[in-house]
Short mmCIF file of C-alpha atoms in Angstrom, two decimals:
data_model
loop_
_atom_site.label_atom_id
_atom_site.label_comp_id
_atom_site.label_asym_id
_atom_site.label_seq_id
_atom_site.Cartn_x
_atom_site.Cartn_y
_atom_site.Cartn_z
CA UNK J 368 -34.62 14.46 -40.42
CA UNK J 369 -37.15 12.54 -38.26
CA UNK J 370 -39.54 13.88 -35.98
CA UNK J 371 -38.69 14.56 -32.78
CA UNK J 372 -39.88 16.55 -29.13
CA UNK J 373 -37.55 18.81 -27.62
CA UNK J 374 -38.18 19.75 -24.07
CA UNK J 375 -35.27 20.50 -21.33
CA UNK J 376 -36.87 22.37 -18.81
CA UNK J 377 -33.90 22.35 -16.26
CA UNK J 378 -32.93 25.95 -14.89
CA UNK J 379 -29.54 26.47 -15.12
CA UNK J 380 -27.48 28.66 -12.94
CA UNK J 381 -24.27 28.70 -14.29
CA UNK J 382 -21.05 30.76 -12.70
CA UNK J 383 -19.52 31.44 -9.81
CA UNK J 384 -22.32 33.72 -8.00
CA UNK J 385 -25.36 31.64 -8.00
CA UNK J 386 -25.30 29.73 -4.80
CA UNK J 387 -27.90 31.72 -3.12
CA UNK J 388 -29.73 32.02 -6.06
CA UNK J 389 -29.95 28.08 -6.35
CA UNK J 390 -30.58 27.57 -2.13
CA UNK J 391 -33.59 29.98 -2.94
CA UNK J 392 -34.52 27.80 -5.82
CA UNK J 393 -33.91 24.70 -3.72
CA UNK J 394 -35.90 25.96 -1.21
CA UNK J 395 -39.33 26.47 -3.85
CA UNK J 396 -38.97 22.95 -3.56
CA UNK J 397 -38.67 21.79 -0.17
CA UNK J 398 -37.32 22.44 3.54
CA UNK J 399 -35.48 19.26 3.83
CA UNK J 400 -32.63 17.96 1.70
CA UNK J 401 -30.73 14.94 0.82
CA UNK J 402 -27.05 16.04 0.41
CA UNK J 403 -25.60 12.99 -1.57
CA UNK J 404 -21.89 13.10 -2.53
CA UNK J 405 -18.67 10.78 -3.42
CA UNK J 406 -15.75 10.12 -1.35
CA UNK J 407 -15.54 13.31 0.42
CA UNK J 408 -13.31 15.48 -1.87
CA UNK J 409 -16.35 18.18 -2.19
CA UNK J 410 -15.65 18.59 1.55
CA UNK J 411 -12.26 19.25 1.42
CA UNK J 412 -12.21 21.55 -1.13
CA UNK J 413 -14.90 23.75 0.18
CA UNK J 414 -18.00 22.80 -2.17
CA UNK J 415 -19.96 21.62 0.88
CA UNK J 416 -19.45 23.64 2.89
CA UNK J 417 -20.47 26.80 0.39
CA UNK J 418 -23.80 24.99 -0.65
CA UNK J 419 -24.86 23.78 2.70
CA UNK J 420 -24.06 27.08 4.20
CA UNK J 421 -26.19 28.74 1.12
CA UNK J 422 -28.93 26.35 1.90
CA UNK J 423 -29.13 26.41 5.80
CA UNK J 424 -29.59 30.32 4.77
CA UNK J 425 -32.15 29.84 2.75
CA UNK J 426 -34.10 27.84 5.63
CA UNK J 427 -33.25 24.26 4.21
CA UNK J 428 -32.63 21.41 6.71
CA UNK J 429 -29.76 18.88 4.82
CA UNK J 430 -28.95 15.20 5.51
CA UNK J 431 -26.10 13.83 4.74
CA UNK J 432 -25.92 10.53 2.45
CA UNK J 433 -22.11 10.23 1.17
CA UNK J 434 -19.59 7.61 -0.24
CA UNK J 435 -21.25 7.68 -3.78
CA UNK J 436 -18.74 5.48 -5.97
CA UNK J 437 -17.08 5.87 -9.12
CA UNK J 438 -19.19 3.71 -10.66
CA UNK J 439 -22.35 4.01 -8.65
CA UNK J 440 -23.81 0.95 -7.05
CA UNK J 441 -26.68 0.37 -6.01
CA UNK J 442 -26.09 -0.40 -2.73
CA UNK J 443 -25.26 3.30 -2.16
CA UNK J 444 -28.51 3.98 -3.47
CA UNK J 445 -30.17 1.54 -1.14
CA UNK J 446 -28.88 3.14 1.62
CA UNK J 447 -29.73 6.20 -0.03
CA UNK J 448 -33.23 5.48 -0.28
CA UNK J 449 -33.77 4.17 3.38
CA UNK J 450 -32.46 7.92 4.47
CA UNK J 451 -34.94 9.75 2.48
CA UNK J 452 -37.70 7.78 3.82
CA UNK J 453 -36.29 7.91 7.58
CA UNK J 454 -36.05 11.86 7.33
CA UNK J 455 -39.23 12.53 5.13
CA UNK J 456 -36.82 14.29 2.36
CA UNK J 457 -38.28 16.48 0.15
CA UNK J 458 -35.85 17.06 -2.33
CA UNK J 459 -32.33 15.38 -3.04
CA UNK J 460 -29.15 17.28 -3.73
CA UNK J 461 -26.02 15.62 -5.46
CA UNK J 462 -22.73 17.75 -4.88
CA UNK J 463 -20.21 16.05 -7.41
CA UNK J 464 -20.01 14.50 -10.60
CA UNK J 465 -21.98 12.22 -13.07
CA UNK J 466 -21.81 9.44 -10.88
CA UNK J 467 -23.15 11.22 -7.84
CA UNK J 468 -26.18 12.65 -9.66
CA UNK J 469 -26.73 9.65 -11.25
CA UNK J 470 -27.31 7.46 -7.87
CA UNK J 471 -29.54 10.51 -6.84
CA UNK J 472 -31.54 10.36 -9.84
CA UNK J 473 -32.45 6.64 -8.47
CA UNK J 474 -32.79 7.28 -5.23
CA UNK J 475 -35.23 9.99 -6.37
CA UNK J 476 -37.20 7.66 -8.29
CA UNK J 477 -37.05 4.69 -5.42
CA UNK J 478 -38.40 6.80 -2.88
CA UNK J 479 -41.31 7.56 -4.05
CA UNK J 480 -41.72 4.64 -6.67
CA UNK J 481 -40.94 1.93 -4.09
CA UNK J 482 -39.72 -1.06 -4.59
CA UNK J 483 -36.28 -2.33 -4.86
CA UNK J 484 -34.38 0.57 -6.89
CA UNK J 485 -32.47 -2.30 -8.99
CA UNK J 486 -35.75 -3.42 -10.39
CA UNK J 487 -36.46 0.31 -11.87
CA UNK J 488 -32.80 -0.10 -13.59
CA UNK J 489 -34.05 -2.96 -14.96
CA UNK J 490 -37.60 -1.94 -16.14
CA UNK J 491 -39.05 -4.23 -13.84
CA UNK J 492 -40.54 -1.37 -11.42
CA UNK J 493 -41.75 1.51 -13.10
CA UNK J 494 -41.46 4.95 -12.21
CA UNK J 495 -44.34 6.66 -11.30
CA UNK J 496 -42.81 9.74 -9.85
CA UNK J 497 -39.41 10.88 -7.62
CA UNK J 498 -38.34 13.22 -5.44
CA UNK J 499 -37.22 16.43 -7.52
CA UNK J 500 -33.67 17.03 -7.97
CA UNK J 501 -31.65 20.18 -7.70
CA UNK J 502 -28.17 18.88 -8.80
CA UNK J 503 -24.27 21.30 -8.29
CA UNK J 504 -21.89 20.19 -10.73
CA UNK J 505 -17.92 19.47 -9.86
CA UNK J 506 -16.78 17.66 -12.61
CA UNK J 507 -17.53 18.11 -16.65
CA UNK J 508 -18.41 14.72 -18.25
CA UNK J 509 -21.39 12.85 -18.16
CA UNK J 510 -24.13 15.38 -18.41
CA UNK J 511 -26.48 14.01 -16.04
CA UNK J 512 -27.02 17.39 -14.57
CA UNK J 513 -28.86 17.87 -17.79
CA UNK J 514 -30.86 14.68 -18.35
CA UNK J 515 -33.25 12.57 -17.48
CA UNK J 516 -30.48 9.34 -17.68
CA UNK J 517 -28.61 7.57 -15.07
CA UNK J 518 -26.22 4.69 -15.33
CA UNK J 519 -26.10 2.19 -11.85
CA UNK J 520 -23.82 -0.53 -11.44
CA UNK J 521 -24.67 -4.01 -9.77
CA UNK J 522 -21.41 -5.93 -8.57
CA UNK J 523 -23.65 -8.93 -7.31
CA UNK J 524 -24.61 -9.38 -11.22
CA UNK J 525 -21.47 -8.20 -12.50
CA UNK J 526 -24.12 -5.60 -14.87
CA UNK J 527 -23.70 -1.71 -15.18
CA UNK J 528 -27.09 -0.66 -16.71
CA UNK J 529 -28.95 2.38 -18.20
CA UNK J 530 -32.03 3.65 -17.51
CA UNK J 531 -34.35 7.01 -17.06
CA UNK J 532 -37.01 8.62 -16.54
CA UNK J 533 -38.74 12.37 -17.40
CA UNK J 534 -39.31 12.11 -13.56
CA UNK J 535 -35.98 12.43 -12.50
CA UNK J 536 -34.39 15.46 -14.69
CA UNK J 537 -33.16 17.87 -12.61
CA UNK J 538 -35.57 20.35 -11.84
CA UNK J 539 -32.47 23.38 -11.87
CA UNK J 540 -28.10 22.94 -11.80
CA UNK J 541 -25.83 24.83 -10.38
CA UNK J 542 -22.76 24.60 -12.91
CA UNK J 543 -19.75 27.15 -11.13
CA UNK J 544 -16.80 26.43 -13.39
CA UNK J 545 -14.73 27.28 -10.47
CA UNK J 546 -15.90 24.13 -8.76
CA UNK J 547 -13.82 21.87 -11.24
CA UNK J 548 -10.74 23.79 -10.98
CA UNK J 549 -9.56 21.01 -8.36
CA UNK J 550 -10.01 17.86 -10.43
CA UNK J 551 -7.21 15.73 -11.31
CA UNK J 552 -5.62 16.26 -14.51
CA UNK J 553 -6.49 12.64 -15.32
CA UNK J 554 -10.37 13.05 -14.36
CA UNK J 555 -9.96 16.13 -16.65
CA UNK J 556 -8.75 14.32 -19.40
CA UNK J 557 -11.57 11.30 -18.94
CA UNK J 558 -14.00 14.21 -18.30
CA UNK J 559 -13.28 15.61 -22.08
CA UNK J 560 -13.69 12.43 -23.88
CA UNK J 561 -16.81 11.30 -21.97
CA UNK J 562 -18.34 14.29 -23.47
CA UNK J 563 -16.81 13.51 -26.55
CA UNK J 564 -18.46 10.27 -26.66
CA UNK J 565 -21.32 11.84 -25.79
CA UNK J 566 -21.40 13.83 -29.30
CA UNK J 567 -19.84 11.46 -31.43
CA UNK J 568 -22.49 8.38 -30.63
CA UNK J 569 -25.46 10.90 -31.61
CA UNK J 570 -23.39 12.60 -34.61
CA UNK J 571 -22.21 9.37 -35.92
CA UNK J 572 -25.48 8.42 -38.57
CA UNK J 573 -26.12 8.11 -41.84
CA UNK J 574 -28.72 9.20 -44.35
CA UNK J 575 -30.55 11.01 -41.83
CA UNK J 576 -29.98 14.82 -42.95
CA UNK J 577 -29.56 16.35 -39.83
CA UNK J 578 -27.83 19.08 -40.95
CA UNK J 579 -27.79 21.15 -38.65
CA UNK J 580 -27.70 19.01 -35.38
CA UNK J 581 -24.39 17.74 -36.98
CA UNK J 582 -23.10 21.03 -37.09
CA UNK J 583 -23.80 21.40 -33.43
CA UNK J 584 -21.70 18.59 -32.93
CA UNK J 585 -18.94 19.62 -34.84
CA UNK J 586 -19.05 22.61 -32.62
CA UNK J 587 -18.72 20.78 -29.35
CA UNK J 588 -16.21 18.15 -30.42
CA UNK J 589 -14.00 21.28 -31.47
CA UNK J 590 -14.42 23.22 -28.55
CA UNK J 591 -13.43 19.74 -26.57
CA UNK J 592 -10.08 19.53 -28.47
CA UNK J 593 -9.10 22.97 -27.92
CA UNK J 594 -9.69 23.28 -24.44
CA UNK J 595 -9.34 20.04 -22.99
CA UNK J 596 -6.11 20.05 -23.42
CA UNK J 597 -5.71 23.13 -21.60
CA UNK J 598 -7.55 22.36 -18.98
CA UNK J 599 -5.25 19.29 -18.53
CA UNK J 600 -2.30 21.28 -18.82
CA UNK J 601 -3.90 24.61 -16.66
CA UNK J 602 -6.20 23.20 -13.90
CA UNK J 603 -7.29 26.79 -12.93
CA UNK J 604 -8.01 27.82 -16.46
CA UNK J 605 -11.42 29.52 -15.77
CA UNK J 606 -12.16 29.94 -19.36
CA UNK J 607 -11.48 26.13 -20.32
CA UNK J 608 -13.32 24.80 -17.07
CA UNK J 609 -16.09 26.90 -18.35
CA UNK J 610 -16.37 25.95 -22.16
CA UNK J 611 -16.19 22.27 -20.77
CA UNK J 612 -18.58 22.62 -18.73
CA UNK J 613 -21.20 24.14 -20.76
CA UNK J 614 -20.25 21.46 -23.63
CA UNK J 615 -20.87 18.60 -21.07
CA UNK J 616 -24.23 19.68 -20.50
CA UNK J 617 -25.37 20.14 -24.16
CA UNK J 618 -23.38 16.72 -25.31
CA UNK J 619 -26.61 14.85 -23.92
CA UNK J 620 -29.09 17.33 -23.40
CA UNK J 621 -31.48 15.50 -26.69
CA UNK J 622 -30.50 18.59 -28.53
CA UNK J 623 -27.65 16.28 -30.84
CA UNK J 624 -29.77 13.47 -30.87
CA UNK J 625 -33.04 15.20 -32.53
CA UNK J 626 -34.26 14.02 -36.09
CA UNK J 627 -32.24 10.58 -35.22
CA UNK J 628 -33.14 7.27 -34.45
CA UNK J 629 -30.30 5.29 -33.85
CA UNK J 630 -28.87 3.72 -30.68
CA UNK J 631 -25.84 4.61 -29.36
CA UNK J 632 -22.67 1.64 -29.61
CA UNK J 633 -19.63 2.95 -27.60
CA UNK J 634 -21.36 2.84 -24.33
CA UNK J 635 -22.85 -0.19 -23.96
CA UNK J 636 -19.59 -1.70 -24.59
CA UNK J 637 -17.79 0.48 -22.13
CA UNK J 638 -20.30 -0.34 -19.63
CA UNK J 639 -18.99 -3.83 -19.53
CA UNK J 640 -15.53 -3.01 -19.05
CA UNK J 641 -16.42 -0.97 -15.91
CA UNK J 642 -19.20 -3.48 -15.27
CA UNK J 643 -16.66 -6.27 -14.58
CA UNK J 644 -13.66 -4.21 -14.22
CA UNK J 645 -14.69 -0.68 -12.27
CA UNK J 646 -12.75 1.25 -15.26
CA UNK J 647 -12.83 4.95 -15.30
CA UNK J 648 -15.54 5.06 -17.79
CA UNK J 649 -14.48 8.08 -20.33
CA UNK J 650 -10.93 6.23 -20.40
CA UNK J 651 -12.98 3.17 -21.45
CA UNK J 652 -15.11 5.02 -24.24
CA UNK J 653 -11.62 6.87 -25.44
CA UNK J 654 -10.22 3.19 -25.85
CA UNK J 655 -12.89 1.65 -27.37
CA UNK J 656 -13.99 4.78 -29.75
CA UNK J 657 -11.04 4.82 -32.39
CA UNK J 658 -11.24 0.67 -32.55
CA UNK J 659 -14.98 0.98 -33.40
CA UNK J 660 -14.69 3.56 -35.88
CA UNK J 661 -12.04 1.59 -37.60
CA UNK J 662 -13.93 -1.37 -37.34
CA UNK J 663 -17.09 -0.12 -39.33
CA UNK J 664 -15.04 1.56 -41.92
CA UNK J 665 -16.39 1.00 -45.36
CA UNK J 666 -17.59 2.23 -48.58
CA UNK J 667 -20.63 3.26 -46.87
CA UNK J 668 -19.75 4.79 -43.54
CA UNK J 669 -16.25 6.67 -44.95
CA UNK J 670 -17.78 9.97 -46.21
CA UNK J 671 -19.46 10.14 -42.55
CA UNK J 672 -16.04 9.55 -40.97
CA UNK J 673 -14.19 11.86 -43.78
CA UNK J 674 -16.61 14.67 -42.49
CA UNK J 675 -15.93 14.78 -39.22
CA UNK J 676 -12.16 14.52 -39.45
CA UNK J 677 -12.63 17.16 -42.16
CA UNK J 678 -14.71 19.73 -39.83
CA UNK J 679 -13.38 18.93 -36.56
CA UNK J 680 -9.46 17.92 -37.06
CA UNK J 681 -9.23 20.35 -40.45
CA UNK J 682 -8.43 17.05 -42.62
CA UNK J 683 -7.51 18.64 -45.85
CA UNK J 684 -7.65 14.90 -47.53
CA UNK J 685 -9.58 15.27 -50.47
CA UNK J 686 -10.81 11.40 -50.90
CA UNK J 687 -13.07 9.64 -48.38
CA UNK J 688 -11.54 6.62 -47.21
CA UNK J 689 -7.99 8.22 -46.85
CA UNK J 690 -9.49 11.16 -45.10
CA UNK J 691 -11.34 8.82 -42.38
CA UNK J 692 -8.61 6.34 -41.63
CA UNK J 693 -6.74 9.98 -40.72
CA UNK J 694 -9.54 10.92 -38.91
CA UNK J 695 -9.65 8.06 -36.95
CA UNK J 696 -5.79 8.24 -36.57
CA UNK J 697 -5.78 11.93 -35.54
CA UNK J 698 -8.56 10.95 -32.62
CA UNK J 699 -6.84 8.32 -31.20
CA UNK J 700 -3.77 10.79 -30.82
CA UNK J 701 -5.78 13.07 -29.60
CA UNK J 702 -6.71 11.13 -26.27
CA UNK J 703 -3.24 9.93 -26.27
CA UNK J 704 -1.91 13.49 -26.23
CA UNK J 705 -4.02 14.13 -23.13
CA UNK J 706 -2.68 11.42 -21.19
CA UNK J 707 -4.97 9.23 -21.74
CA UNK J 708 -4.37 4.82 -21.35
CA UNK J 709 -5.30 3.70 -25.20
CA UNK J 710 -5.14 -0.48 -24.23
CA UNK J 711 -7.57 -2.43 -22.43
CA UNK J 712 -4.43 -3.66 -20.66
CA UNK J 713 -3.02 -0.84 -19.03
CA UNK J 714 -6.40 -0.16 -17.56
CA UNK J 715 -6.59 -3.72 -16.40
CA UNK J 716 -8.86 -5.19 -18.30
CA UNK J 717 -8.21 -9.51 -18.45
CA UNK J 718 -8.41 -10.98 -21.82
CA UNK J 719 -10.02 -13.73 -20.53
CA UNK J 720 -13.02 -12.15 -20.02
CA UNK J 721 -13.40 -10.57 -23.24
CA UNK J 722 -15.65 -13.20 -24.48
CA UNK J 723 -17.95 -12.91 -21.64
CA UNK J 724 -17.93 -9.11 -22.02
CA UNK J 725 -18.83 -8.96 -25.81
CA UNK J 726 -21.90 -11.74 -24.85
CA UNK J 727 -23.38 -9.94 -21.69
CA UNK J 728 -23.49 -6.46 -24.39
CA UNK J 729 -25.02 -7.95 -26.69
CA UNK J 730 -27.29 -9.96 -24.36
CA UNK J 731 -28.10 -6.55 -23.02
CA UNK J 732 -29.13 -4.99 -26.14
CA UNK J 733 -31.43 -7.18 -26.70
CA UNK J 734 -29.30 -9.28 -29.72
CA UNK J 735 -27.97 -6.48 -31.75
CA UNK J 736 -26.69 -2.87 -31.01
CA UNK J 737 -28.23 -1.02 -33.91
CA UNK J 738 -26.03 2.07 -34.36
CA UNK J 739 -24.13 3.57 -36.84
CA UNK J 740 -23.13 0.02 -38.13
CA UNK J 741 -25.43 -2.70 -36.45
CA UNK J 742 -23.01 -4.77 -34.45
CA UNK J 743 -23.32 -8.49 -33.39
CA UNK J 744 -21.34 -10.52 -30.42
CA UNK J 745 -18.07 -11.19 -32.83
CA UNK J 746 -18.06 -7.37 -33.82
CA UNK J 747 -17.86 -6.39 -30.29
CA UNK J 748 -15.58 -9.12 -28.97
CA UNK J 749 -13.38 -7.63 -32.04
CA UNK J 750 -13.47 -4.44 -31.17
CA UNK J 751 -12.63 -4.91 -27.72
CA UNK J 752 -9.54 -7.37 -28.99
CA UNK J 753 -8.67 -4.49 -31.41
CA UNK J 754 -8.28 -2.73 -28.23
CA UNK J 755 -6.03 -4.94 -25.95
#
């Protein structure tokens, strides 16, 4: 195991009873926040309109800054940015998903960094501070509410890029369970295997005897498979929403990735696909995860493979290499069996543009994604053919 720091110091109020207790928190912070939100669902189901209402109680003036996208751009952050300087914000608060808290994360960090916000995605603009951020939860995937990550797409450069910053993890989270029960069965379904990703590109490694942080993972990816399908299948299935939830948050936390050093591979090649193509980004990892795993299959990376189908799927295959291939087989059922699209096509992805795809990953990893397997630009533009 390698060394590592461990330090999440996000408060976490998590149920359904805990929206004055996080306006009150809010409130330690500031008198003035940012509300910034998607396409307006959190209104219509009554989200909004429960934390504004617990915030105006709490004495906390709110601005509105909605129409966060999917995929955020930053453009909506722009906008997002000139708002918080306009009203002297002192705090921003993203109602909704990953996507939502991700754009507040850099609109955080712009406003008080300066600059042009796509420079700090690009490490051209450091980030020497942000506004803090008191995030409320309405969809289980990415984990942002629990990070100190953000992913923000460019259209004008066709790039969808990473980036973070200790600055802009969420000072406390509001995670209500109940607040999910509304999303789509299909945003369900993309929710679980985004947080599947999540664990798999951290528990994916070899020779690195983390034990125990495996185990952890093991844990997650199996509570993932038994209730995402029921949350799928039982939208208001308080007890799945819940275990999701929680899950999400702990996927990407650092807590999985402790005593290991290597990068992560799925997302970097997903982030092309919705990069050029505005995918639903957990369908894109679910697609692409089976097709790498198959891909690095080999003498070497089989007993890896063999363990998790063994301790997550309950492979009773006694030798390696037949034990991952069904591991790798049972997985891609798996997302099937929730619904998921498992082609590149029927998401629609061109195959022209596959070639240009694998080149601008590997261009942004700097030449090589060193992960599990180190993959080069003909791995990835086989994987993602593998896929089509």
């Amino acid at each position: 195991m390698k060394d590592f720091v461990f330090h999440v110091p996000t408060k976490i109020f998590f149920g359904e009873g805990h929206a004055a207790d996080f306006a009150n928190e809010v409130k330690a912070y500031g008198s003035k926040a940012l509300i910034v939100y998607g396409g307006g669902s959190v209104k219509q189901n009554g989200i909004y309109d429960d934390i504004v209402g617990a915030l105006h109680d709490a004495g906390v003036e709110t601005v509105d800054h909605g129409g966060i996208e999917p995929n955020p751009r930053v453009d909506s952050v722009r906008a997002g940015v000139e708002k918080a300087k306009e009203h002297d914000i002192d705090i921003v608060v993203p109602i909704g998903g990953g996507s939502t808290i991700d754009a507040a994360k850099l609109i955080a960090a712009s406003t008080v960094s300066g600059g042009e916000p796509w420079d700090i995605v690009i490490k051209k603009q450091a980030v020497t501070g942000a506004l803090p951020i008191a995030s409320v939860l309405t969809l289980a995937a990415t984990g942002s509410e629990m990070d100190s990550g953000s992913v923000i797409t460019n259209l004008e450069t066709k790039e969808k890029l990473g980036w973070g910053s200790p600055e802009v993890l969420p000072k406390t989270s509001l995670l209500n369970p109940a607040y999910t029960k509304t999303v789509s069965p299909y945003q369900t379904a993309s929710g679980t295997a985004d947080i599947m990703s999540h664990t798999m590109e951290n528990y994916f490694s070899i020779d690195d005897s983390a034990y125990l942080e495996d185990s952890f993972s093991e844990g997650l990816l199996r509570t993932c498979i038994h209730y995402g399908p029921l949350a799928v299948k039982e939208p208001d299935n308080l007890e799945a929403r819940s275990n999701l939830m929680w899950a999400s948050s702990w996927a990407i936390n650092g807590l999985l990735k402790s005593g290991k050093t290597q990068s992560w591979s799925v997302h970097p090649m997903e982030h092309e696909l919705s990069a050029y193509f505005d995918i639903t980004h957990g369908v894109g990892l679910a697609i692409l995860t089976p097709r790498w795993l198959r891909h690095l299959l080999s003498d070497k990376t089989a007993p890896k493979i063999a363990r998790f189908g063994r301790r997550v799927f309950d492979i009773r295959e006694e030798d390696d290499m037949k034990a991952a291939e069904e591991a790798i087989d049972t997985l891609y059922d798996f997302f099937k069996s929730i619904d998921i699209p498992m082609s590149l096509r029927e998401v629609g992805v061109e195959e022209d543009a596959l070639e240009k795809m694998a080149k601008s990953c590997i261009e942004h990893a700097g030449g090589v994604i060193r992960g599990f397997v180190d993959l080069h630009e003909d791995d990835v533009l086989a994987i993602y053919k593998a896929c089509f």
